[in-house]
């Protein structure tokens, strides 16, 4: 005897809802009976699973069945003579579904047409939407803050070089914060990349990105904490070492403390020091200037010390008061700056402080690049539209007869037009779906190949609105060009078409010219894209061949942060670096080891001032980039010595300070004499120049600035320099970092080796932006080329098939094959020629947009313009040759018989 | 009204109801279908099939008294209508005539 088991309640209720009341009882009863049987045979769990499966099938099938039922009924009614005159929504849907079925059948019959249309749509929609999505996330969406228009960034620059955008000195920041009334808030952060904190003990050592900030930093962004509070002036004034505080990012809070609700007031150990946690930020807060930050600590902002007039190290962001314009704020800043300059000696007269809208500053050069890429994507979309237009035009002209026949047999014109519309829509829908897939893949690929420097890339997501826009545009094109001729054919005399269409000679001059114009347009657009791609390729090649002054092969780099609590003393830090490098040198295959405060080809850094004596006994002043080095840095990177000596073990804290200049600095300051033995003054310390080394670029565009190299063994007391270690090996050694970790642990097991990277990777990152732009332009150009070739081929093939009888007559009358070919190719040449000419003019006008993106190439390079024109011409002729050959194979008798 | 086509599954259900006679209700119909076709049959598909057949007038049904092993829920018993029998006969005839003479051929291919 089976006992009654209760069926899963939720599933039962679900099924009950799907059934009409009259049929509920018995169906649920059947299910219950079978459920019991299942439970007895295979256990309750299996029975439950089975029951849920049944519920899901009900959910999937029953609603559809009910709709289908109603549609079938409605369709029957419409088809019945004397059926309802007014068509309700259900009946209309039934009609559309019937059209869809018809359309699907016709689309499947014309696979060649369908697949070309779908591929074109997918490429056009996919490529464009992907790029638009990235652009939307990066450029078009305002900064993720309240009232983002009020945010500004403050830079220091010289009058001669206003675009220099240097960091601000601490003392100046304090003056601006106190005296400029236009700011609702002004905040400083110390964004130097050396700032980080090591966390040890929690499942192994790792490094956090820390950002020292002034009071009011979060308030400028209008960011409120999730827990606790933000930094006030008391934290800013307290020397950091005595009372370290920290505010955690939401991610750090969740990963490091497991979202501890009692974290406020608790202490966490960073860099071996206990930090009191003051607050936890919300997950939505992201600093677009400093990037991904794990923990914020107060920056010491007391006057004096590092906060002088000359030490430029702060990144400043501000928020303007609601009714204050940028110009008003700038005027107030200028007034304060004038007072500061008055206080300083005359040397600083030519400096100024400028406010920029934060948005422009963050998006900056990336914005130009993305706008160019967006333009390129737009062109691809246009070309795709032209292709779709061409395809649909050809198809609808070819179908004029079919339509005329159906109209003659009594099909209503509206009904026919509706059917054509649905047919276009079915193709568009398939193309749109393929485009959607292409977009999703495209956005992923874009983000995967996009440079890290692409600002705000983390905010990019696939945008459905944009997909809608691009899809609508291509679909609309298809509809307009597919429907217009069909509509036309319905209006003209049916007899005329029926008589004529068999001969195929009236495909219409109108249609021919339109299609020719479309091919020309396509060619013109392709020229613009190809010229753009050509310029970028040439620029990229120039960049790759550039001599940067560094040999990055077989050089490994990594960083080791020395916690200031335990390495407070310069001697300790110098000893660490020297003994660590000695240990590295014992690893087999290591040729040289050293360290530097900033790797070459990774940007400008530590731009300080230096003073030197001129031959007339006066002194002069200029800016110079300071690099602090330890060990065999120059040997590791292959930087050649020009004269004098390098740093040696005899240069210690207690020996006279010595420095090396690069060629640019030596030639600038000591053009007419040797720099060796000259004295320069940096930060109030006199340094004797003992050597000159070759220039090394600080970016991938081969910019060489003045540089001075100071030995860490003598300047390690200035601060806790975050040195990047560099090691040259005989051959590539992927295990070097592991071996270095062993050596590091032998010295101090609590230290962390982080950012392990080959030097080649460091340098590749700098060129990534150019590679990104180039890749996209290349893809766009290839797509454009393919689409344009398809266009030419398609139109000529079509024309040849339309002119079969004409060609047949010509050949019957004695025309030679070469003459026939010339007629067809001449047509291609005419359209292509017009297109190329228009395209070259357009490219000439547009290429200046690339000005900021290219290097070592003129944006109007005649070689590029010339080769694009010739190349496209050749492709057009090749694309046209196949149909031209086919034309000569026309059998005159066959053609005439058809007449 | 034009005759709508009889689907394969509907055909199978009609035959199952016919075979079961007085005992044809949801559970036994599914059992019969599963045993004879070797396919797993979902309750929903059966429900839809039975409903369509009723709507087309090929089946009639009546409710029986509730029973405890079904949670006090009634059974709905089905019966093939005269029209249903006609349709079945028509399709069977059509199928038989199509099959005629094909058997040896099929066996050769089917192995």
Coordinates of N, CA and C in Angstrom, one line a residue, chain A residues 497-655:
Chain A
X497 N 6.1 45.5 -66.6 CA 7.1 44.7 -65.9 C 7.0 43.2 -66.3
X498 N 5.8 42.7 -66.4 CA 5.7 41.3 -66.8 C 6.3 41.0 -68.1
X499 N 6.1 42.0 -69.1 CA 6.6 41.8 -70.4 C 8.1 41.9 -70.4
X500 N 8.5 42.8 -69.7 CA 9.9 43.2 -69.7 C 10.9 42.4 -68.9
X501 N 10.4 42.0 -67.7 CA 11.3 41.4 -66.7 C 11.9 40.2 -67.2
X502 N 11.2 39.5 -68.1 CA 11.8 38.3 -68.7 C 13.1 38.6 -69.4
X503 N 13.2 39.7 -70.1 CA 14.3 40.1 -70.8 C 15.4 40.6 -69.9
X504 N 15.0 41.2 -68.9 CA 16.0 41.7 -67.9 C 16.7 42.9 -68.3
X505 N 16.2 43.6 -69.3 CA 17.0 44.8 -69.8 C 16.6 46.1 -69.0
X506 N 15.5 46.0 -68.3 CA 15.0 47.2 -67.7 C 15.3 47.2 -66.2
X507 N 16.2 46.5 -65.8 CA 16.6 46.5 -64.4 C 16.7 47.9 -64.0
X508 N 16.7 48.7 -65.0 CA 16.5 50.2 -64.8 C 17.8 50.9 -64.8
X509 N 17.9 51.9 -65.6 CA 19.0 52.8 -65.6 C 19.1 53.4 -64.3
X510 N 18.0 53.7 -63.7 CA 17.9 54.3 -62.4 C 18.6 53.5 -61.4
X511 N 18.3 52.2 -61.4 CA 18.9 51.3 -60.4 C 20.4 51.2 -60.7
X512 N 20.8 51.2 -61.9 CA 22.2 51.0 -62.3 C 23.0 52.2 -61.7
X513 N 22.5 53.4 -62.0 CA 23.2 54.6 -61.5 C 23.3 54.7 -60.0
X514 N 22.2 54.3 -59.4 CA 22.2 54.3 -57.9 C 23.2 53.4 -57.4
X515 N 23.3 52.2 -58.0 CA 24.2 51.2 -57.5 C 25.6 51.6 -57.8
X516 N 25.8 52.2 -58.9 CA 27.2 52.8 -59.2 C 27.6 53.8 -58.2
X517 N 26.7 54.7 -57.9 CA 27.0 55.7 -56.9 C 27.3 55.1 -55.6
X518 N 26.6 54.0 -55.2 CA 26.9 53.4 -54.0 C 28.2 52.8 -53.9
X519 N 28.6 52.1 -55.1 CA 30.0 51.6 -55.1 C 31.0 52.7 -55.0
X520 N 30.8 53.8 -55.7 CA 31.7 54.9 -55.6 C 31.8 55.4 -54.1
X521 N 30.7 55.5 -53.4 CA 30.7 55.9 -52.1 C 31.5 55.0 -51.2
X522 N 31.3 53.7 -51.4 CA 32.0 52.7 -50.7 C 33.5 52.8 -50.8
X523 N 33.9 53.0 -52.1 CA 35.3 53.1 -52.4 C 35.9 54.3 -51.6
X524 N 35.1 55.4 -51.7 CA 35.6 56.6 -51.1 C 35.8 56.4 -49.6
X525 N 34.8 55.7 -48.9 CA 35.0 55.5 -47.5 C 36.1 54.6 -47.2
X526 N 36.3 53.5 -48.1 CA 37.4 52.6 -47.9 C 38.8 53.3 -48.0
X527 N 38.8 54.3 -48.9 CA 40.1 55.1 -49.1 C 40.4 55.8 -47.8
X528 N 39.4 56.4 -47.2 CA 39.6 57.2 -45.9 C 40.2 56.2 -44.9
X529 N 39.5 55.1 -44.7 CA 40.0 54.1 -43.7 C 41.4 53.6 -44.0
X530 N 41.6 53.3 -45.2 CA 42.9 52.7 -45.6 C 44.0 53.7 -45.4
X531 N 43.8 55.0 -45.7 CA 44.8 56.0 -45.5 C 45.1 56.1 -44.0
X532 N 44.0 56.2 -43.2 CA 44.2 56.3 -41.8 C 45.0 55.1 -41.3
X533 N 44.7 53.9 -41.7 CA 45.4 52.7 -41.2 C 46.8 52.8 -41.7
X534 N 47.0 53.2 -42.9 CA 48.4 53.3 -43.5 C 49.2 54.3 -42.7
X535 N 48.7 55.4 -42.3 CA 49.4 56.4 -41.5 C 49.8 55.8 -40.2
X536 N 48.9 55.2 -39.5 CA 49.1 54.6 -38.2 C 50.2 53.5 -38.3
X537 N 50.1 52.7 -39.4 CA 51.1 51.6 -39.5 C 52.5 52.2 -39.7
X538 N 52.6 53.2 -40.6 CA 53.9 53.8 -40.8 C 54.4 54.4 -39.5
X539 N 53.5 55.0 -38.7 CA 53.9 55.6 -37.5 C 54.4 54.5 -36.5
X540 N 53.7 53.4 -36.5 CA 54.0 52.3 -35.6 C 55.4 51.7 -35.9
X541 N 55.6 51.6 -37.2 CA 56.9 51.0 -37.6 C 58.0 52.0 -37.2
X542 N 57.8 53.3 -37.4 CA 58.8 54.3 -37.0 C 59.1 54.2 -35.5
X543 N 58.0 53.9 -34.7 CA 58.2 53.8 -33.3 C 59.0 52.6 -32.9
X544 N 58.7 51.5 -33.6 CA 59.4 50.2 -33.3 C 60.9 50.3 -33.6
X545 N 61.2 51.1 -34.6 CA 62.6 51.2 -35.1 C 63.3 52.2 -34.3
X546 N 62.7 52.9 -33.4 CA 63.3 54.0 -32.7 C 64.4 53.5 -31.8
X547 N 65.5 54.3 -31.8 CA 66.5 53.9 -30.8 C 66.2 54.6 -29.5
X548 N 66.0 53.8 -28.5 CA 65.6 54.3 -27.2 C 66.8 54.4 -26.2
X549 N 67.9 53.8 -26.6 CA 69.1 53.9 -25.7 C 69.1 52.8 -24.7
X550 N 68.3 51.8 -24.8 CA 68.2 50.8 -23.7 C 68.2 49.4 -24.5
X551 N 68.9 48.5 -23.9 CA 68.9 47.1 -24.4 C 68.0 46.3 -23.4
X552 N 66.7 46.0 -23.7 CA 65.9 45.4 -22.8 C 65.9 43.9 -22.8
X553 N 66.7 43.3 -23.7 CA 66.7 41.8 -23.8 C 67.3 41.2 -22.6
X554 N 66.7 40.1 -22.1 CA 67.3 39.4 -20.9 C 67.5 40.2 -19.7
X555 N 66.6 41.2 -19.5 CA 66.6 42.0 -18.3 C 65.3 41.8 -17.5
X556 N 65.5 41.3 -16.3 CA 64.3 41.1 -15.4 C 64.2 42.3 -14.5
X557 N 63.0 42.7 -14.2 CA 62.8 43.8 -13.2 C 61.8 43.4 -12.1
X558 N 62.0 43.9 -11.0 CA 61.0 43.7 -9.9 C 61.2 44.7 -8.8
X559 N 60.3 44.8 -7.9 CA 60.4 45.8 -6.8 C 60.4 45.2 -5.5
X560 N 61.1 45.8 -4.5 CA 61.1 45.4 -3.1 C 60.9 46.6 -2.3
X561 N 59.8 46.6 -1.5 CA 59.5 47.8 -0.7 C 60.1 47.6 0.7
X562 N 60.9 48.6 1.1 CA 61.5 48.5 2.5 C 60.6 49.3 3.4
X563 N 59.9 48.6 4.4 CA 59.0 49.3 5.3 C 59.8 50.3 6.1
X564 N 59.3 51.5 6.1 CA 60.1 52.6 6.8 C 60.3 52.3 8.3
X565 N 59.3 51.6 8.9 CA 59.4 51.3 10.3 C 60.6 50.5 10.7
X566 N 60.9 49.6 9.8 CA 62.1 48.7 10.1 C 63.3 49.2 9.4
X567 N 63.2 49.9 8.3 CA 64.4 50.4 7.6 C 64.3 51.9 7.7
X568 N 64.4 52.5 8.9 CA 64.3 53.9 9.0 C 65.6 54.6 8.7
X569 N 66.6 53.9 8.7 CA 68.0 54.5 8.6 C 68.5 54.3 7.2
X570 N 69.2 55.3 6.6 CA 69.7 55.2 5.3 C 70.8 54.1 5.2
X571 N 71.6 53.9 6.2 CA 72.6 52.9 6.2 C 72.0 51.5 6.0
X572 N 70.9 51.3 6.8 CA 70.2 50.0 6.7 C 69.7 49.7 5.2
X573 N 69.1 50.8 4.6 CA 68.6 50.6 3.3 C 69.7 50.4 2.3
X574 N 70.8 51.2 2.4 CA 71.9 51.0 1.5 C 72.5 49.6 1.6
X575 N 72.6 49.2 2.9 CA 73.2 47.9 3.1 C 72.3 46.8 2.5
X576 N 71.0 47.0 2.7 CA 70.1 46.0 2.1 C 70.3 45.8 0.6
X577 N 70.2 47.0 -0.1 CA 70.3 46.9 -1.5 C 71.6 46.3 -2.0
X578 N 72.7 46.7 -1.3 CA 74.0 46.2 -1.7 C 74.1 44.7 -1.5
X579 N 73.7 44.2 -0.3 CA 73.9 42.8 0.0 C 72.9 42.0 -0.8
X580 N 71.7 42.5 -1.1 CA 70.8 41.8 -1.9 C 71.3 41.6 -3.3
X581 N 71.8 42.7 -3.8 CA 72.4 42.6 -5.2 C 73.6 41.7 -5.3
X582 N 74.4 41.7 -4.2 CA 75.5 40.8 -4.2 C 75.0 39.3 -4.2
X583 N 73.9 39.1 -3.5 CA 73.4 37.7 -3.5 C 72.8 37.4 -4.9
X584 N 72.1 38.4 -5.5 CA 71.6 38.1 -6.9 C 72.7 37.8 -7.8
X585 N 73.8 38.4 -7.7 CA 75.0 38.2 -8.6 C 75.5 36.8 -8.5
X586 N 75.2 36.1 -7.4 CA 75.7 34.7 -7.2 C 74.9 33.7 -8.0
X587 N 73.6 34.2 -8.4 CA 72.8 33.2 -9.2 C 73.4 33.0 -10.5
X588 N 73.5 31.7 -10.9 CA 74.2 31.4 -12.1 C 73.5 32.0 -13.3
X589 N 74.3 32.5 -14.2 CA 73.8 33.1 -15.4 C 73.5 34.6 -15.3
X590 N 73.6 35.2 -14.1 CA 73.4 36.6 -13.9 C 74.7 37.3 -14.3
X591 N 74.5 38.3 -15.1 CA 75.7 39.1 -15.6 C 75.9 40.4 -14.8
X592 N 74.8 41.0 -14.4 CA 74.9 42.3 -13.7 C 73.6 42.5 -12.9
X593 N 73.6 43.2 -11.8 CA 72.4 43.5 -11.0 C 72.5 45.0 -10.5
X594 N 71.4 45.7 -10.5 CA 71.4 47.0 -10.1 C 70.0 47.4 -9.7
X595 N 69.8 48.8 -9.5 CA 68.5 49.2 -9.1 C 68.4 50.7 -9.5
X596 N 67.1 51.2 -9.8 CA 66.9 52.6 -10.1 C 65.6 53.1 -9.6
X597 N 65.5 54.4 -9.4 CA 64.3 54.9 -8.8 C 63.1 55.0 -9.8
X598 N 63.4 54.9 -11.1 CA 62.4 54.9 -12.1 C 63.0 54.3 -13.4
X599 N 62.3 53.3 -13.9 CA 62.9 52.6 -15.1 C 62.8 53.5 -16.3
X600 N 63.7 53.4 -17.2 CA 63.6 54.2 -18.5 C 62.3 53.8 -19.3
X601 N 61.9 54.6 -20.2 CA 60.8 54.3 -21.1 C 59.5 54.0 -20.3
X602 N 59.4 54.6 -19.1 CA 58.2 54.5 -18.4 C 57.6 55.8 -17.8
X603 N 58.0 56.9 -18.5 CA 57.4 58.1 -18.2 C 58.4 59.1 -17.4
X604 N 57.9 60.4 -17.3 CA 58.7 61.4 -16.6 C 58.6 61.2 -15.1
X605 N 59.5 61.6 -14.4 CA 59.4 61.3 -12.9 C 60.5 62.2 -12.2
X606 N 60.1 62.6 -11.0 CA 61.0 63.4 -10.2 C 61.7 64.5 -11.0
X607 N 60.9 65.4 -11.5 CA 61.5 66.6 -12.2 C 61.9 67.6 -11.2
X608 N 63.1 67.8 -11.0 CA 63.6 68.8 -10.0 C 64.3 69.9 -10.7
X609 N 64.8 70.8 -9.9 CA 65.6 71.9 -10.5 C 67.1 71.6 -10.2
X610 N 68.0 72.1 -11.1 CA 69.4 72.0 -10.8 C 70.1 73.3 -11.2
X611 N 71.2 73.6 -10.5 CA 71.9 74.9 -10.7 C 73.3 74.6 -11.1
X612 N 73.8 75.4 -12.1 CA 75.2 75.2 -12.4 C 75.9 76.5 -12.7
X613 N 77.2 76.5 -12.6 CA 77.9 77.8 -12.8 C 78.3 77.9 -14.3
X614 N 78.0 79.1 -14.8 CA 78.3 79.4 -16.2 C 79.8 80.0 -16.3
X615 N 80.4 79.9 -17.5 CA 81.8 80.3 -17.5 C 82.1 81.8 -17.0
X616 N 81.1 82.6 -17.1 CA 81.2 84.0 -16.7 C 81.1 84.2 -15.2
X617 N 81.0 83.1 -14.5 CA 81.0 83.2 -13.0 C 79.6 83.3 -12.5
X618 N 78.6 83.4 -13.4 CA 77.2 83.4 -12.9 C 76.7 82.0 -12.7
X619 N 75.4 81.9 -12.2 CA 74.8 80.6 -12.2 C 73.5 80.6 -12.9
X620 N 73.2 79.4 -13.4 CA 71.9 79.3 -14.2 C 71.1 78.1 -13.6
X621 N 69.9 78.1 -14.0 CA 68.9 77.1 -13.3 C 68.1 76.5 -14.4
X622 N 67.8 75.2 -14.3 CA 66.8 74.5 -15.2 C 66.3 73.3 -14.5
X623 N 65.3 72.7 -15.1 CA 64.7 71.5 -14.6 C 65.4 70.3 -15.1
X624 N 65.4 69.2 -14.3 CA 66.1 68.0 -14.7 C 65.4 66.8 -14.0
X625 N 65.5 65.7 -14.7 CA 64.9 64.5 -14.0 C 65.9 63.8 -13.2
X626 N 65.6 63.5 -12.0 CA 66.5 62.9 -11.1 C 66.3 61.4 -11.0
X627 N 67.3 60.6 -11.2 CA 67.3 59.2 -11.0 C 68.3 58.7 -10.0
X628 N 67.8 58.0 -9.0 CA 68.8 57.5 -8.0 C 69.1 56.0 -8.4
X629 N 70.4 55.7 -8.5 CA 70.7 54.3 -8.9 C 71.6 53.6 -7.9
X630 N 71.5 52.3 -7.9 CA 72.4 51.5 -7.0 C 73.0 50.4 -7.9
X631 N 74.2 50.0 -7.6 CA 74.8 48.8 -8.3 C 75.1 49.1 -9.8
X632 N 75.0 48.0 -10.6 CA 75.4 48.0 -12.0 C 74.3 48.4 -12.9
X633 N 73.5 49.4 -12.5 CA 72.3 49.8 -13.3 C 72.7 50.0 -14.8
X634 N 73.7 50.8 -15.1 CA 74.0 51.1 -16.4 C 74.4 49.9 -17.2
X635 N 75.2 49.0 -16.6 CA 75.6 47.8 -17.3 C 74.3 46.9 -17.6
X636 N 73.4 46.8 -16.7 CA 72.3 46.0 -16.9 C 71.5 46.4 -18.1
X637 N 71.2 47.7 -18.2 CA 70.4 48.2 -19.3 C 71.2 48.6 -20.5
X638 N 72.5 48.4 -20.5 CA 73.3 48.7 -21.7 C 73.4 50.2 -22.0
X639 N 73.4 51.0 -20.9 CA 73.6 52.4 -21.2 C 75.1 52.8 -21.2
X640 N 75.5 53.3 -22.4 CA 76.9 53.5 -22.6 C 77.4 54.8 -21.8
X641 N 78.7 54.6 -21.3 CA 79.3 55.8 -20.7 C 80.0 56.6 -21.8
X642 N 79.9 57.9 -21.8 CA 80.6 58.7 -22.8 C 81.9 59.2 -22.3
X643 N 82.0 59.7 -21.1 CA 83.3 60.1 -20.5 C 83.2 60.0 -19.0
X644 N 84.4 60.0 -18.4 CA 84.4 59.9 -16.9 C 84.2 58.5 -16.4
X645 N 83.9 58.4 -15.2 CA 83.7 57.1 -14.5 C 82.2 56.9 -14.1
X646 N 81.9 55.7 -13.6 CA 80.6 55.4 -13.1 C 80.6 55.4 -11.6
X647 N 79.5 54.9 -11.0 CA 79.5 54.8 -9.5 C 80.3 53.6 -9.1
X648 N 81.0 53.8 -7.9 CA 81.8 52.7 -7.4 C 81.6 52.5 -6.0
X649 N 82.1 51.4 -5.5 CA 81.8 51.1 -4.0 C 82.5 52.1 -3.1
X650 N 83.5 52.8 -3.7 CA 84.1 53.8 -2.8 C 83.2 55.0 -2.6
X651 N 82.1 55.2 -3.3 CA 81.2 56.3 -3.1 C 80.3 56.0 -2.0
X652 N 80.5 56.6 -0.9 CA 79.7 56.2 0.3 C 79.1 57.5 0.9
X653 N 78.2 57.3 1.9 CA 77.6 58.5 2.6 C 78.6 59.5 3.0
X654 N 79.7 59.0 3.5 CA 80.7 60.0 4.1 C 81.7 60.5 3.1
X655 N 81.6 60.1 1.8 CA 82.6 60.7 0.8 C 81.9 61.8 0.0

